[in-house]
Coordinates of C-alpha atoms and ligand atoms in Angstrom, one line a residue:
X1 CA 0.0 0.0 0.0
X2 CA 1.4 3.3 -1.0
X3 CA 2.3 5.7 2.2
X4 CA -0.7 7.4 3.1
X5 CA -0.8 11.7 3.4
X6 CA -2.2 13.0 6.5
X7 CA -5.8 13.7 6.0
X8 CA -6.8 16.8 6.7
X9 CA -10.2 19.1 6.5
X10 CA -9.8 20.2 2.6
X11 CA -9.4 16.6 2.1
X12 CA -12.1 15.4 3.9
X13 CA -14.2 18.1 1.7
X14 CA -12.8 17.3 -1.5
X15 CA -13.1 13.5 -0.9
X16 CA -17.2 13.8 0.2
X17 CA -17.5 16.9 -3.5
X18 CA -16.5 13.6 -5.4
X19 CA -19.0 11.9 -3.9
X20 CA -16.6 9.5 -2.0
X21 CA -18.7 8.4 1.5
X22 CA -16.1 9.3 4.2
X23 CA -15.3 5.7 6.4
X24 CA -15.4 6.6 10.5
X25 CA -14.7 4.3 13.2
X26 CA -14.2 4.7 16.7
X27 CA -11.0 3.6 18.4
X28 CA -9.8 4.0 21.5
X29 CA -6.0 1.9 21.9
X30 CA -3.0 2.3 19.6
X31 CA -2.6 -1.5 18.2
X32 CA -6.5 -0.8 16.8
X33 CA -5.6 2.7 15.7
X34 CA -2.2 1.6 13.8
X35 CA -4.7 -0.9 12.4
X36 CA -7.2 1.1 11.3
X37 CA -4.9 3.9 9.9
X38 CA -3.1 1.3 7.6
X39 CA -6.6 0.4 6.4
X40 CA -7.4 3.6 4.7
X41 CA -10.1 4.7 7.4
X42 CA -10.6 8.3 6.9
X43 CA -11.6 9.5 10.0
X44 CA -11.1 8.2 13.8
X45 CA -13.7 9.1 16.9
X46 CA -12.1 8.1 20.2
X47 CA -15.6 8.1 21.8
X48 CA -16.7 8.4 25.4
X49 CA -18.0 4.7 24.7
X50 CA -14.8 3.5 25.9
X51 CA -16.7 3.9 29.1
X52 CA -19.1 1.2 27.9
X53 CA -16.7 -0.9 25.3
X54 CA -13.2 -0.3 26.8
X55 CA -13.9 0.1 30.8
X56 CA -17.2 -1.8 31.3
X57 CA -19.8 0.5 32.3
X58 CA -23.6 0.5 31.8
X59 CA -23.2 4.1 30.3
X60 CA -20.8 6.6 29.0
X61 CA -21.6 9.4 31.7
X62 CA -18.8 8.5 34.5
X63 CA -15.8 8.6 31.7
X64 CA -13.6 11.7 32.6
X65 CA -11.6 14.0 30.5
X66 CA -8.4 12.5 31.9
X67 CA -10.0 9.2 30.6
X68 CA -10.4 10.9 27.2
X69 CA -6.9 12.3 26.9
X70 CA -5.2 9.5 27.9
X71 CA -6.9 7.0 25.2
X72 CA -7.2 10.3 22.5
X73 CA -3.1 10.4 22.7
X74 CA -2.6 6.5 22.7
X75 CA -5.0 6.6 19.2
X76 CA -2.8 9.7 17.9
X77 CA 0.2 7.8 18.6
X78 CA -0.9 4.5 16.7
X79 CA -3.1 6.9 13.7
X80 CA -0.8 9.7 12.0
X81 CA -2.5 10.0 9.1
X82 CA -6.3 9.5 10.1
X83 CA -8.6 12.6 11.1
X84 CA -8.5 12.0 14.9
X85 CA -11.5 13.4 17.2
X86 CA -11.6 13.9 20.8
X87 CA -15.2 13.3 22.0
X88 CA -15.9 15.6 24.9
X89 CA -17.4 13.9 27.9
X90 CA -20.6 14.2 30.0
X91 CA -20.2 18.1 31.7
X92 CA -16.6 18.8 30.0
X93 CA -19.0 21.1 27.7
X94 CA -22.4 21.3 29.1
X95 CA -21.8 23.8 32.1
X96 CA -20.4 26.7 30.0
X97 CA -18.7 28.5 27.1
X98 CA -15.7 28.6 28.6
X99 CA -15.5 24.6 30.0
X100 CA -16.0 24.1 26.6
X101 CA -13.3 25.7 25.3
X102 CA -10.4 24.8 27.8
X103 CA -11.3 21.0 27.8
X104 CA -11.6 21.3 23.7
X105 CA -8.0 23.3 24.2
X106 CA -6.5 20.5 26.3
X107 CA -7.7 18.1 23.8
X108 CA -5.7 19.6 21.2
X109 CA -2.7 20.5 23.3
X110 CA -2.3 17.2 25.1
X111 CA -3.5 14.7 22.3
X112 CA -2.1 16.0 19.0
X113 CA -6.1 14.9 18.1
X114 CA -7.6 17.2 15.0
X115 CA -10.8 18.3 16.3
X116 CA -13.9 17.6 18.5
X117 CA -17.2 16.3 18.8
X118 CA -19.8 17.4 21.5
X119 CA -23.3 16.3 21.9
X120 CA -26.6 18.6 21.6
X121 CA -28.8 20.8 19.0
X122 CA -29.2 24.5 19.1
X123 CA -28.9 24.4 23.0
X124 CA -25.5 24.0 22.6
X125 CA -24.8 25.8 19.5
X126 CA -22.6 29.1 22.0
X127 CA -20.2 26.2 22.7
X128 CA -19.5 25.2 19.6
X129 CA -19.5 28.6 18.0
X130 CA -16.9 29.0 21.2
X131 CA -14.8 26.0 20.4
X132 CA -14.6 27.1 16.5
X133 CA -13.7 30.6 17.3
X134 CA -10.9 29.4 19.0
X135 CA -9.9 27.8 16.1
X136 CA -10.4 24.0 16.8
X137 CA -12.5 22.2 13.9
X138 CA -15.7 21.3 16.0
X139 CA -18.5 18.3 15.2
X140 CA -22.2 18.2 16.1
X141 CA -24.1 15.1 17.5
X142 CA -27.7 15.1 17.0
X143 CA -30.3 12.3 17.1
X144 CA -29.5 9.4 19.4
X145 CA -27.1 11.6 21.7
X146 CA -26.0 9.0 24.7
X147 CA -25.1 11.8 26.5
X148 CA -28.5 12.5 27.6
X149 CA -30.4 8.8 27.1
X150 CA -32.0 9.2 30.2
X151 CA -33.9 11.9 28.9
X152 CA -34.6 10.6 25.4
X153 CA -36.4 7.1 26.8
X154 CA -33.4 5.1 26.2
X155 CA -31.0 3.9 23.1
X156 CA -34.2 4.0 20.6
X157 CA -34.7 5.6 16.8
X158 CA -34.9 9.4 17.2
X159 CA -37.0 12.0 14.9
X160 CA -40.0 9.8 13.7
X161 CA -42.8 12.3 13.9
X162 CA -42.6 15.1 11.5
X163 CA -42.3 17.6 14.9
X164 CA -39.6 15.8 16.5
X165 CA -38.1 15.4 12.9
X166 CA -38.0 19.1 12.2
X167 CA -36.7 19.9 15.5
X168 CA -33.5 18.0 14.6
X169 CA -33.8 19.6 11.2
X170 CA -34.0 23.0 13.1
X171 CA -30.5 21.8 15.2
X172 CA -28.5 20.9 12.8
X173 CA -29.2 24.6 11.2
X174 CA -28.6 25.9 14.3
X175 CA -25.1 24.3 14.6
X176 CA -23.7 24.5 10.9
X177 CA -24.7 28.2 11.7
X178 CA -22.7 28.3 14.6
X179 CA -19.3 26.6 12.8
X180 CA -19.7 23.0 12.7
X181 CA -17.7 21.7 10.2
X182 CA -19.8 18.3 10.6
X183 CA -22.5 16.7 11.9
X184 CA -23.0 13.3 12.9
X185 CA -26.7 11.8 13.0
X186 CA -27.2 8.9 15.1
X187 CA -29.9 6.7 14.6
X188 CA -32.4 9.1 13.0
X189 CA -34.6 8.3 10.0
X190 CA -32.9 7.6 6.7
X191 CA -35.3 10.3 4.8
X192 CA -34.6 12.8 7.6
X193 CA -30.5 11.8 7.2
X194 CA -31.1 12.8 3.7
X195 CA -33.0 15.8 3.7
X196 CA -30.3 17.2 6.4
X197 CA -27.8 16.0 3.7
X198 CA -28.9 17.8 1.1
X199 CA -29.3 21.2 2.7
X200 CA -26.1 20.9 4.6
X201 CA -24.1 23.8 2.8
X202 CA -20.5 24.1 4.3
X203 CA -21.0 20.8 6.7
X204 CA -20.1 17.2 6.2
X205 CA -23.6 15.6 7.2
X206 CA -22.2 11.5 8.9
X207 CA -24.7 8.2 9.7
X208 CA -24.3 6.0 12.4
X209 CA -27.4 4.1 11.8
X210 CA -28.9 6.8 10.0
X211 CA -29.2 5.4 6.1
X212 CA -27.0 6.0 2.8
X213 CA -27.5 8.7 1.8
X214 CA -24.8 10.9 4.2
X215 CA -21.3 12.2 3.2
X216 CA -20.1 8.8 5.2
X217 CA -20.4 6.1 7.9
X218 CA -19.6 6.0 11.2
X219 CA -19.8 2.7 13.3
X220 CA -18.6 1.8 16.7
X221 CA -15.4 -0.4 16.1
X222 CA -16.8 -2.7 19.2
X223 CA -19.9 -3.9 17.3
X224 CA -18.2 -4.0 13.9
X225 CA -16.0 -6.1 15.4
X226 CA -17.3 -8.9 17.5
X227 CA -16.2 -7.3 20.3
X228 CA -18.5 -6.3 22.8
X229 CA -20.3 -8.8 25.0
X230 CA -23.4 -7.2 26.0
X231 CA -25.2 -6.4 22.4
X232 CA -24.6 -5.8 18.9
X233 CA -26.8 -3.1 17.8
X234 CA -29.4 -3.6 14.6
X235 CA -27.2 -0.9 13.0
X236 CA -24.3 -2.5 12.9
X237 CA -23.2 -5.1 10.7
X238 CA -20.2 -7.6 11.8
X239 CA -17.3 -7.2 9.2
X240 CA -15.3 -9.6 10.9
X241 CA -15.8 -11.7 14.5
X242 CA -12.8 -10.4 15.9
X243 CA -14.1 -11.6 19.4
X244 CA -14.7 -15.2 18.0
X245 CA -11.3 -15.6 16.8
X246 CA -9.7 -14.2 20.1
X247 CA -11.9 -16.5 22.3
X248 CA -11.2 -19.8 20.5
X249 CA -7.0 -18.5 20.4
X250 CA -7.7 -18.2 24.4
X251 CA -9.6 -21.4 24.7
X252 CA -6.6 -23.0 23.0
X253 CA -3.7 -21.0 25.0
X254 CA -5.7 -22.5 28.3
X255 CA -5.8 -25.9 26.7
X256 CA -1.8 -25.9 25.1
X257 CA -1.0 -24.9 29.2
X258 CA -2.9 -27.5 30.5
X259 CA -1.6 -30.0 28.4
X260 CA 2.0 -29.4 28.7
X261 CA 1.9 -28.5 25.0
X262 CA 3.1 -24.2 25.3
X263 CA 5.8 -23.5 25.5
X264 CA 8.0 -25.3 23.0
X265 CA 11.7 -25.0 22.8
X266 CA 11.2 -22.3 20.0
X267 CA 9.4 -20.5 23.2
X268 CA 12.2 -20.0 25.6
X269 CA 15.9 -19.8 25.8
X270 CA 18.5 -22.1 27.1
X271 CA 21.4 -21.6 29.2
X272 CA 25.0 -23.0 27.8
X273 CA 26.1 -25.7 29.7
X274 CA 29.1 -23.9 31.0
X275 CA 27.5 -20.8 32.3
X276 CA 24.9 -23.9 34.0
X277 CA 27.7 -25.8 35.8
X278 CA 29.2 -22.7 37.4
X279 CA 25.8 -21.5 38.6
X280 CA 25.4 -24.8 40.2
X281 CA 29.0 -24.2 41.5
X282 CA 28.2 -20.8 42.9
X283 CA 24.8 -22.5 44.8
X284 CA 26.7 -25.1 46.4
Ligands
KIV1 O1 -18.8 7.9 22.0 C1 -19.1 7.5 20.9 O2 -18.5 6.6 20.4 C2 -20.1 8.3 20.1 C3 -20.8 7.5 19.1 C4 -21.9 6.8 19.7 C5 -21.2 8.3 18.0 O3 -20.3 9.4 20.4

């Protein structure tokens, strides 16, 4: 494969003006990152569902900007080239302008990431209009927004009535407006994906469950994967069972153990006979 360029924002333009969909993952270690980067994937969300895929809990509200930094930099190190976003977490953003700004600042400064990606419609529209005016490139999340489940009824299809569609219509006006360079629309109807599509002027429009007919795909790496126990979305389709193949190389590592099988001489190295004899010398 030839050596890839660093993407970068004109190229993530130019690629979706051909009518190339963008490819997004998340990620959130550097062996999967160096992975996906050698892949071709255009761009790379380290997502505050490492709370739920990487660290095991039930949401993604207790995961911490120190949490986010720490796996944002380890994805940097493994992705050069890929567009790498920092996903603020629950109340780095929410309680003001300013939060907003100095945990999208640390993001950049202690990541190397290329932009950011907070939750909310128009409500939050000041923060991002913040965040760009500080010159970070800044990403909307509308539609199925985890962030606030408990107040949407749970992980279910957003927008279906033409009022609650038009709202998210209204918000992602509201927050190409304010300087989102892109929008990512999770789990909303495929027409209402579209129609958002087609009037976005200067905004990459993205789907994560959303239909075809975005600027690209985003899909959690976890359910892509094989990798995560609990459930595998509808909206995700299994590429490869990653977690199939790791379990039956782990059934047979217990197994080789067991049987006095691992290791093999190939496995380990010997000590020369000399070097042995005096050590034996030296113990007696
Ligand atoms: O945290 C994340 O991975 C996300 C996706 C659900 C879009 O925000």
């Amino acid at each position: 494969m030839p050596e890839r360029k660093k993407m970068t924002l004109p190229m993530l333009f130019k690629k979706a003006q051909d009518g190339l969909p963008l490819t997004w993952l998340t990620c959130y270690d550097y062996p999967t990152a160096y992975l996906q980067d050698q892949a071709g994937v255009d761009m790379i969300l380290v997502g505050d569902s490492l709370g739920m895929t990487m660290l095991g809990y039930d949401s993604t509200l207790p995961v911490t900007m120190d949490d986010m930094i720490r796996h944002t930099a380890a994805v940097r190190r493994g992705a050069p080239h890929a567009w790498v976003i920092g996903d603020m977490p629950y109340m780095s953003y929410q309680p003001s302008v300013e939060t907003a700004i100095r945990n999208a600042g640390r993001f950049m400064a202690e990541t190397g990431c290329d932009c950011v990606k907070l939750e909310g419609g128009a409500e939050m529209a000041d923060r991002v209009a913040g965040i760009a005016r500080a010159g970070i490139p800044v990403i909307g999340h509308l539609g199925l927004t985890p962030q606030s489940v408990s107040a949407l009824g749970g992980f279910r299809l957003q927008g279906k009535s033409a009022l609650q569609a038009k709202k998210i219509l209204d918000d992602a006006k509201a927050l190409e407006q304010a300087g989102a360079f892109c929008i990512l629309l999770e789990l909303v109807p495929d027409r209402l994906c579209q129609l958002i599509t087609q009037r976005a002027k200067d905004c990459l429009i993205m789907s994560l469950g959303s239909g075809p007919h975005a600027h690209g795909q985003l899909l959690i790496y976890h359910d892509a994967f094989g990798l995560y126990p609990r459930f595998k979305p509808r909206m995700a389709k299994v590429f490869a069972d990653a977690g199939a193949v790791i379990r039956a190389g782990l059934e047979d590592y217990v197994r080789e153990v067991t049987e006095h099988t691992f290791p093999q001489p190939e496995n380990w190295f010997g000590m020369p006979d000399e070097a042995y004899a005096e050590l034996l010398q030296l113990l007696e």
